[in-house]
Amino acid sequence: MEKSGRQVKDVLYAQVARIGKAVCSPKRLELIELLCQGEKPVERLASEAGISLKLASAHLKELRLAHLVEARKEGKNVYYRLTGEAVADFWVAIRSLAEDRLLELRAAMAKLAEHVHELTPLSRKELLAQARRGEVMVLDVRPEAEFQAGHLPYARSMPLEELRKRLADLPHDKPVVAYCRGPFCLMAVEAVELLRKEGFSAIRLEDGVAEWRALGLPVESS
Amino acid sequence: MEKSGRQVKDVLYAQVARIGKAVCSPKRLELIELLCQGEKPVERLASEAGISLKLASAHLKELRLAHLVEARKEGKNVYYRLTGEAVADFWVAIRSLAEDRLLELRAAMAKLAEHVHELTPLSRKELLAQARRGEVMVLDVRPEAEFQAGHLPYARSMPLEELRKRLADLPHDKPVVAYCRGPFCLMAVEAVELLRKEGFSAIRLEDGVAEWRALGLPVESS
DNA sequence: CTAATAATCCAACCATCGTTTGAATGTTAG
DNA sequence: CTAACATTCAAACGATGGTTGGATTATTAG
C-alpha cells in the first residue's frame, strides 16, 4: 500500500509538472500571452515574440503536448489558439504571483512606465461606467485583428501604428484611456507618451483583455 | 525603441519563468503541497515526499530562490513555510488547470478513488451548515500538527494512524465526512475505506485546506 | 571539549531542454 | 504537373537541471 501510494502520487505530480514545464520558458509564456489576444498563425506568433519560425513551432508543439494550445489548419496557415479561457486565467495568475513575489519584476515594470503615471484614480467598474456615459474614451491600441477577437466594452480600435494619423478623431475635452495586451505590453505606454506630447489628457490602463476577463468583467467581440 | 522594447520584455517574461521553473518539477510541487498544510522541518518534508534529505534541501533552495517559500531556523531544525497564501492559491490553480486539461491526470485520479464514491451530493456551503448543526461529523485525518496549523470549521482531528483505535468515538447515526491534504492525498480515501468496512456511513471530501480557502470559505486554526 | 544531529554546500554524473540547421510534408497558385 | 510557401520533423550542438555522494557548517547533548 505504501509503495503503490508513492507510485500513484508520482504520476499525479508528474502530470501537473507537465503544465509547469510548459510555462518554465520565457518564450512559451510570451506565446501564451500573445494567444490570449486571439488565435494567430505561427508566423505572426514568431515575429511578435521575436524568435525564428522554427523555434516558435517547436515551442508551440510543447504547449500543444501540454494541452494548453490547439491548432487549426486553414489553407497554408496553421492557426493556434488557447484550449480555453482557463489557460488565459492561468497566465494572469502566474504573472500576478510573479509580480507579487519577485521584487526584480516589480522594479523592471516600474522602470517601464517611468514617465507614465498609470495609476488609474478610478476603479475598473467606475471606468466602465464613465465609458458607458461617454465621459472618457477607451482606446484599444493593439492590431485590429486582436481587437476583433475580443475587446473591452465601449472601446475603439486604434492600432498604435495608425494613432499618429488619426489624432483628429480624438477628443480634447475628456480623458483618453489606452490599453493593450496587458501589463507587459509596451504599446499603451507608447500611445500615452505620444498623446501627452500632442496635448491630450491620456492615461494608461494596465489591464489587457485577459486580465479584464479574469476579474469577471465583461468583454465584447466583433 | 524596438530593440530596447525586446530587451525589457525578455526580462519581464524571464522573471515570470522563474516561477514556472520552480513548479516544473514533480517533487517541488509535492513540497509546495506539503507546505500548504503548514510549516515543516526539512527532514519531515523529505520523508513525506519520499526523497532524500539532500534532495529536499536542494529543491527547497530552488523554491526559496523563486521566493515561493522561506525558512525559519529553530534550534537544530530549519522550518520552511510558504511566503504567503497566494502561493497556496497558485498551487490550487495549477493543479486545477492540469485536472482540467490533462485526461491522463483525470484517469489517474479516477482510479485512485475507484471504490470510494466521493461525489458529495451536497455543496460545500451546505456541508458547512450541516456540520454546524451537528448533522454530519467532519474528520481531519492528517497528522495532528497539520490540523493545528489550520483546519476546516467544526472538524475533529483524527489522524489516519489513530483512526482504527478511536472508532468508538464516531457516530453510527450520521454520516462521517473525511478530508486530508487535497485531491492528490490518499489518506482520506483510506480512511473512508476503513470506515465503510466497519459499518460507518463515510464519504470523502476531495478538498484540502488550501482548496477550501482558495474558494473563499472560512478556515480555523488552533 | 567531543560526539551526534540537521541542514547546506560542492563537485560530478547523466538526462533533458533550448536552439539552430537541413530536409521533408502538405497546401495553394499558375 | 511544378514552384512557392508555411509549417513540421529529425539531428545535433551546447547549456541547464535533477540527482547522488562526500565534505562542511551550525547546533545540541553529554
XYZ file of C-alpha atoms (C1' of nucleotides) in Angstrom:
504
model
C 0.000 0.000 0.000
C 2.791 2.376 0.854
C 4.688 1.669 -2.330
C 1.707 1.856 -4.622
C 0.680 5.073 -2.928
C 4.022 6.615 -3.813
C 3.740 5.410 -7.405
C 0.297 6.904 -7.812
C 1.430 10.188 -6.316
C 4.441 10.324 -8.599
C 2.120 10.027 -11.575
C -0.201 12.746 -10.311
C 2.508 15.304 -9.574
C 4.283 14.460 -12.818
C 1.124 15.356 -14.704
C 0.865 18.727 -13.004
C 4.551 19.257 -13.696
C 3.730 18.984 -17.410
C 1.912 22.262 -17.041
C 4.878 23.638 -15.114
C 7.294 22.555 -17.848
C 5.149 24.299 -20.397
C 5.472 27.597 -18.558
C 9.115 27.436 -17.472
C 10.361 29.032 -20.675
C 10.087 32.811 -21.188
C 9.305 32.384 -24.864
C 6.469 29.984 -24.226
C 4.990 32.395 -21.725
C 5.176 35.155 -24.286
C 3.445 32.930 -26.818
C 0.676 32.209 -24.336
C 0.171 35.898 -23.709
C 0.021 36.566 -27.442
C -2.563 33.811 -27.816
C -4.607 35.451 -25.063
C -5.265 38.156 -27.670
C -6.895 35.665 -30.034
C -5.827 32.961 -32.459
C -2.828 33.627 -34.684
C -0.781 31.831 -37.330
C 2.699 30.586 -36.459
C 4.498 33.197 -38.495
C 2.813 36.078 -36.704
C 3.474 34.500 -33.342
C 7.137 34.090 -34.238
C 7.612 37.667 -35.381
C 5.695 39.167 -32.462
C 7.681 37.110 -29.980
C 10.933 37.965 -31.744
C 12.002 34.391 -32.489
C 12.521 32.256 -35.582
C 9.610 30.452 -37.131
C 11.126 27.071 -36.417
C 11.692 27.819 -32.779
C 8.161 29.114 -32.439
C 6.916 25.899 -33.998
C 8.914 23.831 -31.520
C 7.596 25.784 -28.541
C 4.061 25.563 -29.796
C 4.462 21.833 -30.075
C 5.412 21.698 -26.410
C 2.408 23.770 -25.482
C 0.201 21.522 -27.576
C 1.591 18.448 -25.817
C 0.572 20.020 -22.516
C -2.881 20.682 -23.982
C -2.614 24.396 -23.345
C -2.997 25.303 -27.020
C -4.537 23.665 -30.047
C -4.086 24.150 -33.767
C -6.443 24.666 -36.666
C -5.315 24.395 -40.242
C -6.685 26.813 -42.775
C -5.136 26.706 -46.217
C -1.403 27.122 -45.938
C -1.561 28.545 -42.442
C -1.849 26.874 -39.080
C -3.730 28.964 -36.550
C -3.037 28.377 -32.897
C -5.367 29.225 -30.049
C -5.636 28.564 -26.334
C -7.625 25.475 -25.409
C -9.836 27.551 -23.159
C -10.235 30.613 -21.036
C -8.784 28.715 -18.097
C -5.382 28.965 -19.770
C -5.646 32.744 -20.025
C -6.698 32.840 -16.395
C -3.651 30.776 -15.523
C -1.375 33.174 -17.371
C -2.852 36.037 -15.375
C -2.414 34.024 -12.177
C 1.239 33.130 -12.689
C 2.091 36.653 -13.787
C 0.331 38.078 -10.747
C 2.190 35.720 -8.454
C 5.489 36.742 -10.046
C 4.646 40.441 -9.663
C 3.727 39.754 -6.081
C 6.804 37.774 -5.132
C 9.686 38.943 -7.296
C 10.990 42.373 -6.489
C 13.114 42.320 -9.650
C 9.979 42.059 -11.715
C 8.288 44.941 -9.981
C 11.398 47.059 -10.465
C 11.501 46.283 -14.176
C 7.840 47.145 -14.557
C 8.202 50.387 -12.653
C 11.041 51.391 -14.970
C 8.866 50.507 -17.925
C 6.293 53.159 -17.203
C 8.614 55.622 -15.530
C 7.060 58.696 -17.029
C 3.559 57.395 -17.422
C 1.562 57.684 -14.247
C -0.733 54.828 -14.962
C -2.344 54.546 -11.572
C -5.905 54.961 -12.563
C -7.577 57.012 -9.875
C -10.814 55.313 -10.788
C -11.711 51.692 -10.269
C -12.369 49.390 -13.161
C -16.098 49.437 -12.658
C -16.062 53.202 -12.442
C -14.088 53.326 -15.687
C -16.697 51.105 -17.290
C -19.487 53.382 -16.097
C -17.746 56.517 -17.335
C -17.053 54.892 -20.692
C -20.712 53.974 -20.998
C -21.726 57.561 -20.296
C -19.142 58.789 -22.786
C -17.159 60.705 -20.190
C -13.919 59.015 -21.217
C -12.723 57.482 -24.466
C -11.266 53.993 -24.228
C -8.685 53.172 -26.896
C -7.587 49.687 -27.871
C -4.142 50.217 -29.405
C -3.484 46.598 -30.389
C -3.578 45.416 -34.005
C -7.110 45.413 -35.289
C -7.382 41.620 -35.559
C -6.870 41.341 -31.825
C -9.499 43.966 -31.191
C -11.962 41.968 -33.235
C -11.168 38.768 -31.334
C -12.240 40.465 -28.123
C -12.087 43.905 -26.546
C -13.249 45.979 -23.619
C -16.779 47.372 -23.728
C -17.140 50.779 -25.380
C -13.537 50.596 -26.635
C -12.487 51.913 -30.030
C -9.846 50.179 -32.099
C -6.925 52.433 -32.913
C -3.742 50.446 -33.536
C -0.556 52.093 -32.377
C 0.782 52.382 -35.937
C -2.235 54.402 -37.046
C -2.543 56.503 -33.942
C -0.425 59.379 -35.234
C -2.537 59.718 -38.372
C -5.839 59.590 -36.567
C -5.225 62.093 -33.792
C -8.007 64.234 -35.212
C -10.558 61.614 -34.181
C -9.693 62.032 -30.534
C -11.348 64.419 -28.096
C -9.517 67.175 -26.274
C -12.268 67.743 -23.736
C -12.194 64.403 -21.972
C -9.570 61.912 -20.871
C -8.357 59.156 -23.179
C -7.657 55.738 -21.635
C -5.349 53.464 -23.626
C -4.875 49.746 -23.073
C -3.104 46.952 -24.962
C -2.169 43.336 -24.289
C -1.540 43.689 -20.598
C 0.989 44.878 -18.046
C 3.983 43.561 -20.016
C 2.960 45.200 -23.269
C 4.574 48.466 -24.280
C 2.043 49.670 -26.805
C -0.231 51.512 -24.417
C 2.778 53.163 -22.775
C 3.966 54.443 -26.139
C 0.489 55.562 -27.042
C 0.120 57.574 -23.852
C 3.533 59.193 -24.333
C 2.577 60.236 -27.832
C -0.843 61.511 -26.845
C 0.523 63.596 -23.986
C 3.080 65.191 -26.274
C 0.200 66.157 -28.517
C -1.655 67.764 -25.663
C -4.215 65.118 -24.869
C -5.127 64.025 -21.386
C -4.140 60.385 -21.588
C -3.757 57.634 -19.019
C -2.753 54.005 -19.317
C -4.867 51.087 -18.210
C -2.521 48.241 -17.294
C -5.115 45.552 -17.940
C -5.388 43.594 -21.128
C -8.438 41.645 -22.175
C -7.277 38.543 -20.280
C -6.857 40.449 -17.013
C -10.184 42.158 -17.513
C -11.972 38.892 -18.102
C -10.229 37.067 -15.271
C -11.680 39.673 -12.921
C -15.157 38.749 -14.089
C -15.696 41.934 -16.079
C -17.474 41.866 -19.439
C -15.667 41.510 -22.753
C -17.130 42.118 -26.200
C -16.176 40.720 -29.566
C -16.983 41.758 -33.088
C 12.974 51.647 -29.256
C 12.270 48.328 -30.894
C 15.422 46.751 -29.564
C 15.084 48.109 -26.055
C 11.467 47.009 -26.051
C 12.521 43.457 -26.779
C 15.152 43.578 -24.047
C 12.672 44.809 -21.475
C 10.185 42.145 -22.466
C 12.790 39.420 -22.231
C 13.493 40.469 -18.669
C 9.824 40.509 -17.732
C 8.993 37.094 -19.144
C 12.202 35.648 -17.727
C 11.091 36.724 -14.276
C 7.737 35.007 -14.638
C 9.550 31.961 -15.963
C 11.366 31.788 -12.604
C 8.035 30.854 -11.081
C 7.492 28.371 -13.896
C 10.888 26.784 -13.301
C 10.051 26.414 -9.655
C 6.952 24.388 -10.457
C 8.243 22.280 -13.364
C 9.499 19.529 -11.088
C 7.065 16.996 -9.598
C 8.971 16.868 -6.336
C 8.879 20.616 -5.889
C 5.147 20.607 -6.480
C 4.749 17.935 -3.854
C 6.801 20.007 -1.437
C 4.610 23.010 -2.087
C 1.501 20.990 -1.398
C 3.001 19.690 1.839
C 3.818 23.242 2.873
C 0.208 24.206 2.193
C -0.542 22.134 5.304
C 1.664 24.342 7.476
C 5.347 24.860 8.167
C 7.559 21.798 8.473
C 11.233 20.977 9.021
C 13.292 19.702 6.096
C 13.518 16.156 7.374
C 9.753 15.753 7.608
C 9.295 17.250 4.154
C 11.844 14.817 2.760
C 10.267 11.744 4.310
C 6.722 12.749 3.418
C 7.724 13.439 -0.184
C 9.698 10.198 -0.321
C 13.054 11.747 -1.211
C 16.436 12.086 0.414
C 17.156 14.920 2.779
C 19.771 16.344 0.458
C 17.487 16.391 -2.497
C 14.749 18.016 -0.469
C 17.200 20.657 0.645
C 18.224 21.337 -2.941
C 14.624 21.665 -4.110
C 13.743 23.903 -1.211
C 16.643 26.125 -2.134
C 15.209 26.494 -5.620
C 11.821 27.359 -4.199
C 13.434 29.875 -1.875
C 15.250 31.486 -4.803
C 11.878 31.935 -6.502
C 10.557 33.459 -3.276
C 7.805 30.888 -3.017
C 8.981 29.588 0.368
C 11.006 30.988 3.228
C 12.922 29.402 6.085
C 12.997 29.900 9.825
C 15.687 28.387 11.993
C 14.762 26.994 15.372
C 17.437 25.101 17.250
C 18.807 22.331 15.075
C 15.880 22.424 12.703
C 15.045 24.653 9.781
C 11.326 25.135 9.305
C 10.075 26.010 5.860
C 6.800 27.733 5.069
C 5.112 29.310 2.073
C 5.739 33.029 1.640
C 2.019 33.682 1.553
C -1.417 32.391 0.834
C -1.000 33.441 -2.783
C 1.397 30.533 -3.253
C -1.177 28.051 -1.955
C -3.738 29.623 -4.268
C -1.336 29.173 -7.144
C -0.853 25.510 -6.314
C -4.601 25.056 -6.381
C -4.760 26.934 -9.674
C -2.098 24.930 -11.493
C -3.491 21.655 -10.188
C -6.967 22.638 -11.307
C -5.709 23.561 -14.749
C -3.934 20.223 -15.020
C -7.070 18.342 -13.947
C -8.997 20.331 -16.474
C -6.658 19.829 -19.408
C -4.874 16.516 -18.955
C -7.001 13.474 -19.454
C -4.210 11.259 -18.101
C -4.436 13.077 -14.797
C -8.174 12.691 -14.564
C -7.847 8.978 -15.333
C -5.251 8.520 -12.618
C -7.416 10.338 -10.114
C -10.477 8.331 -11.007
C -8.530 5.121 -10.460
C -7.370 6.472 -7.132
C -10.820 6.573 -5.646
C -12.279 3.728 -7.655
C -14.383 2.299 -4.886
C -14.980 5.485 -2.991
C -17.860 7.473 -4.366
C -16.605 10.791 -3.232
C -19.022 12.942 -5.165
C -20.531 14.835 -2.332
C -24.188 15.255 -3.099
C -24.138 18.401 -1.013
C -22.376 21.636 -1.827
C -19.545 22.932 0.285
C -21.682 25.565 1.941
C -24.354 23.011 2.669
C -21.725 20.762 4.213
C -20.619 23.650 6.382
C -24.191 24.288 7.511
C -24.801 20.628 8.308
C -21.533 20.419 10.214
C -22.534 23.463 12.243
C -25.861 21.866 13.129
C -24.079 18.617 14.020
C -25.834 16.620 11.309
C -22.528 15.313 9.965
C -19.145 14.735 11.553
C -16.174 16.201 9.708
C -12.913 14.328 10.248
C -9.451 15.741 9.566
C -7.308 12.641 9.062
C -3.974 14.421 8.589
C -1.253 14.387 11.242
C -2.272 16.473 14.201
C 0.333 19.192 13.637
C -1.259 19.979 10.285
C -4.686 20.133 11.867
C -3.399 22.668 14.352
C -1.865 24.808 11.614
C -5.299 25.177 10.040
C -8.424 23.113 9.532
C -11.995 23.230 8.328
C -14.609 24.634 10.696
C -16.244 22.107 13.033
C -13.665 19.482 12.040
C -12.203 16.988 14.525
C -8.609 15.867 14.310
C -8.282 12.118 13.924
C -5.024 11.166 12.204
C -5.232 8.152 9.961
C -2.846 6.142 12.158
C -5.089 6.528 15.187
C -8.362 6.068 13.379
C -8.595 2.327 13.987
C -8.169 2.762 17.730
C -10.677 5.559 18.032
C -13.593 4.104 16.102
C -15.644 4.154 19.302
C -15.659 7.969 19.209
C -17.500 8.015 15.902
C -21.265 8.111 15.429
C -23.245 5.420 13.624
C -26.357 7.538 13.243
C -24.988 10.232 10.962
C -22.577 10.446 8.033
C -18.854 10.934 8.546
C -17.016 13.200 6.088
C -13.246 12.690 5.864
C -10.772 15.059 4.263
C -6.968 15.307 4.133
C -4.408 17.326 2.196
C -6.339 17.580 -1.022
C -7.324 15.692 -4.152
C -3.891 14.058 -4.526
C -3.729 12.813 -0.970
C -4.632 9.201 -0.232
C -5.305 9.462 3.465
C -8.982 10.343 3.250
C -9.531 7.578 0.703
C -8.004 5.029 3.056
C -9.976 6.403 5.965
C -13.254 6.078 4.093
C -12.444 2.527 3.019
C -11.720 1.564 6.598
C -14.806 3.278 7.980
C -17.106 1.637 5.455
C -15.707 -1.796 6.298
C -16.574 -1.071 9.893
C -20.119 -0.184 9.006
C -19.988 3.582 9.125
C -21.581 5.838 6.549
C -18.495 7.622 5.280
C -17.812 9.903 2.338
C -14.679 11.637 1.149
C -14.322 15.362 0.689
C -11.727 15.959 -2.015
C -10.806 19.403 -0.749
C -7.879 20.137 1.475
C -7.464 23.295 3.485
C -5.805 25.117 0.573
C -8.674 24.337 -1.806
C -11.191 25.304 0.832
C -9.518 28.630 1.478
C -8.951 29.408 -2.203
C -12.713 29.201 -2.647
C -13.158 31.911 -0.046
C -14.513 29.594 2.628
C -13.523 30.013 6.274
C -10.591 28.175 7.851
C -9.858 27.873 11.563
C -6.592 27.321 13.404
C -5.787 26.263 16.926
C 35.928 19.732 24.877
C 33.896 15.689 21.616
C 30.051 13.195 19.545
C 25.813 13.359 17.213
C 22.215 15.523 14.611
C 20.182 18.776 10.984
C 20.961 21.006 7.071
C 23.673 23.001 3.422
C 27.453 23.408 0.076
C 30.352 21.490 -3.605
C 31.570 18.575 -7.406
C 30.288 15.303 -10.664
C 27.316 12.396 -13.432
C 23.692 11.723 -16.662
C 19.376 13.216 -18.698
C 16.795 16.769 -20.587
C 15.949 21.219 -22.911
C 16.578 25.288 -25.951
C 18.232 26.417 -30.150
C 19.912 26.087 -34.856
C 20.500 23.671 -39.190
C 18.870 20.995 -43.167
C 15.429 18.028 -45.020
C 10.507 16.703 -45.510
C 5.457 17.422 -45.570
C 1.318 19.361 -47.102
C -1.144 23.226 -49.478
C -2.109 26.741 -52.901
C -1.061 29.317 -57.325
C -0.103 29.017 -62.037
C 2.159 18.817 -63.247
C 5.831 22.298 -60.981
C 7.012 26.197 -57.986
C 6.461 28.731 -53.923
C 5.084 28.957 -49.366
C 4.011 27.673 -44.365
C 4.985 24.515 -41.206
C 6.837 20.470 -39.122
C 10.262 16.811 -38.411
C 14.984 14.936 -37.377
C 19.503 15.506 -35.927
C 22.995 17.832 -33.431
C 25.169 21.264 -30.526
C 25.933 23.404 -26.052
C 23.620 24.682 -21.775
C 20.944 23.706 -17.975
C 18.765 20.780 -14.353
C 17.916 16.588 -11.272
C 20.252 13.525 -8.515
C 23.830 11.496 -5.780
C 27.960 11.136 -2.626
C 31.471 13.474 0.175
C 32.869 17.217 2.795
C 31.323 21.369 5.673
C 28.782 24.431 8.774
C 25.643 25.138 12.832
C 23.518 23.413 16.991
C 22.605 20.409 20.993
C 23.793 16.602 24.275
C 26.991 14.656 27.284
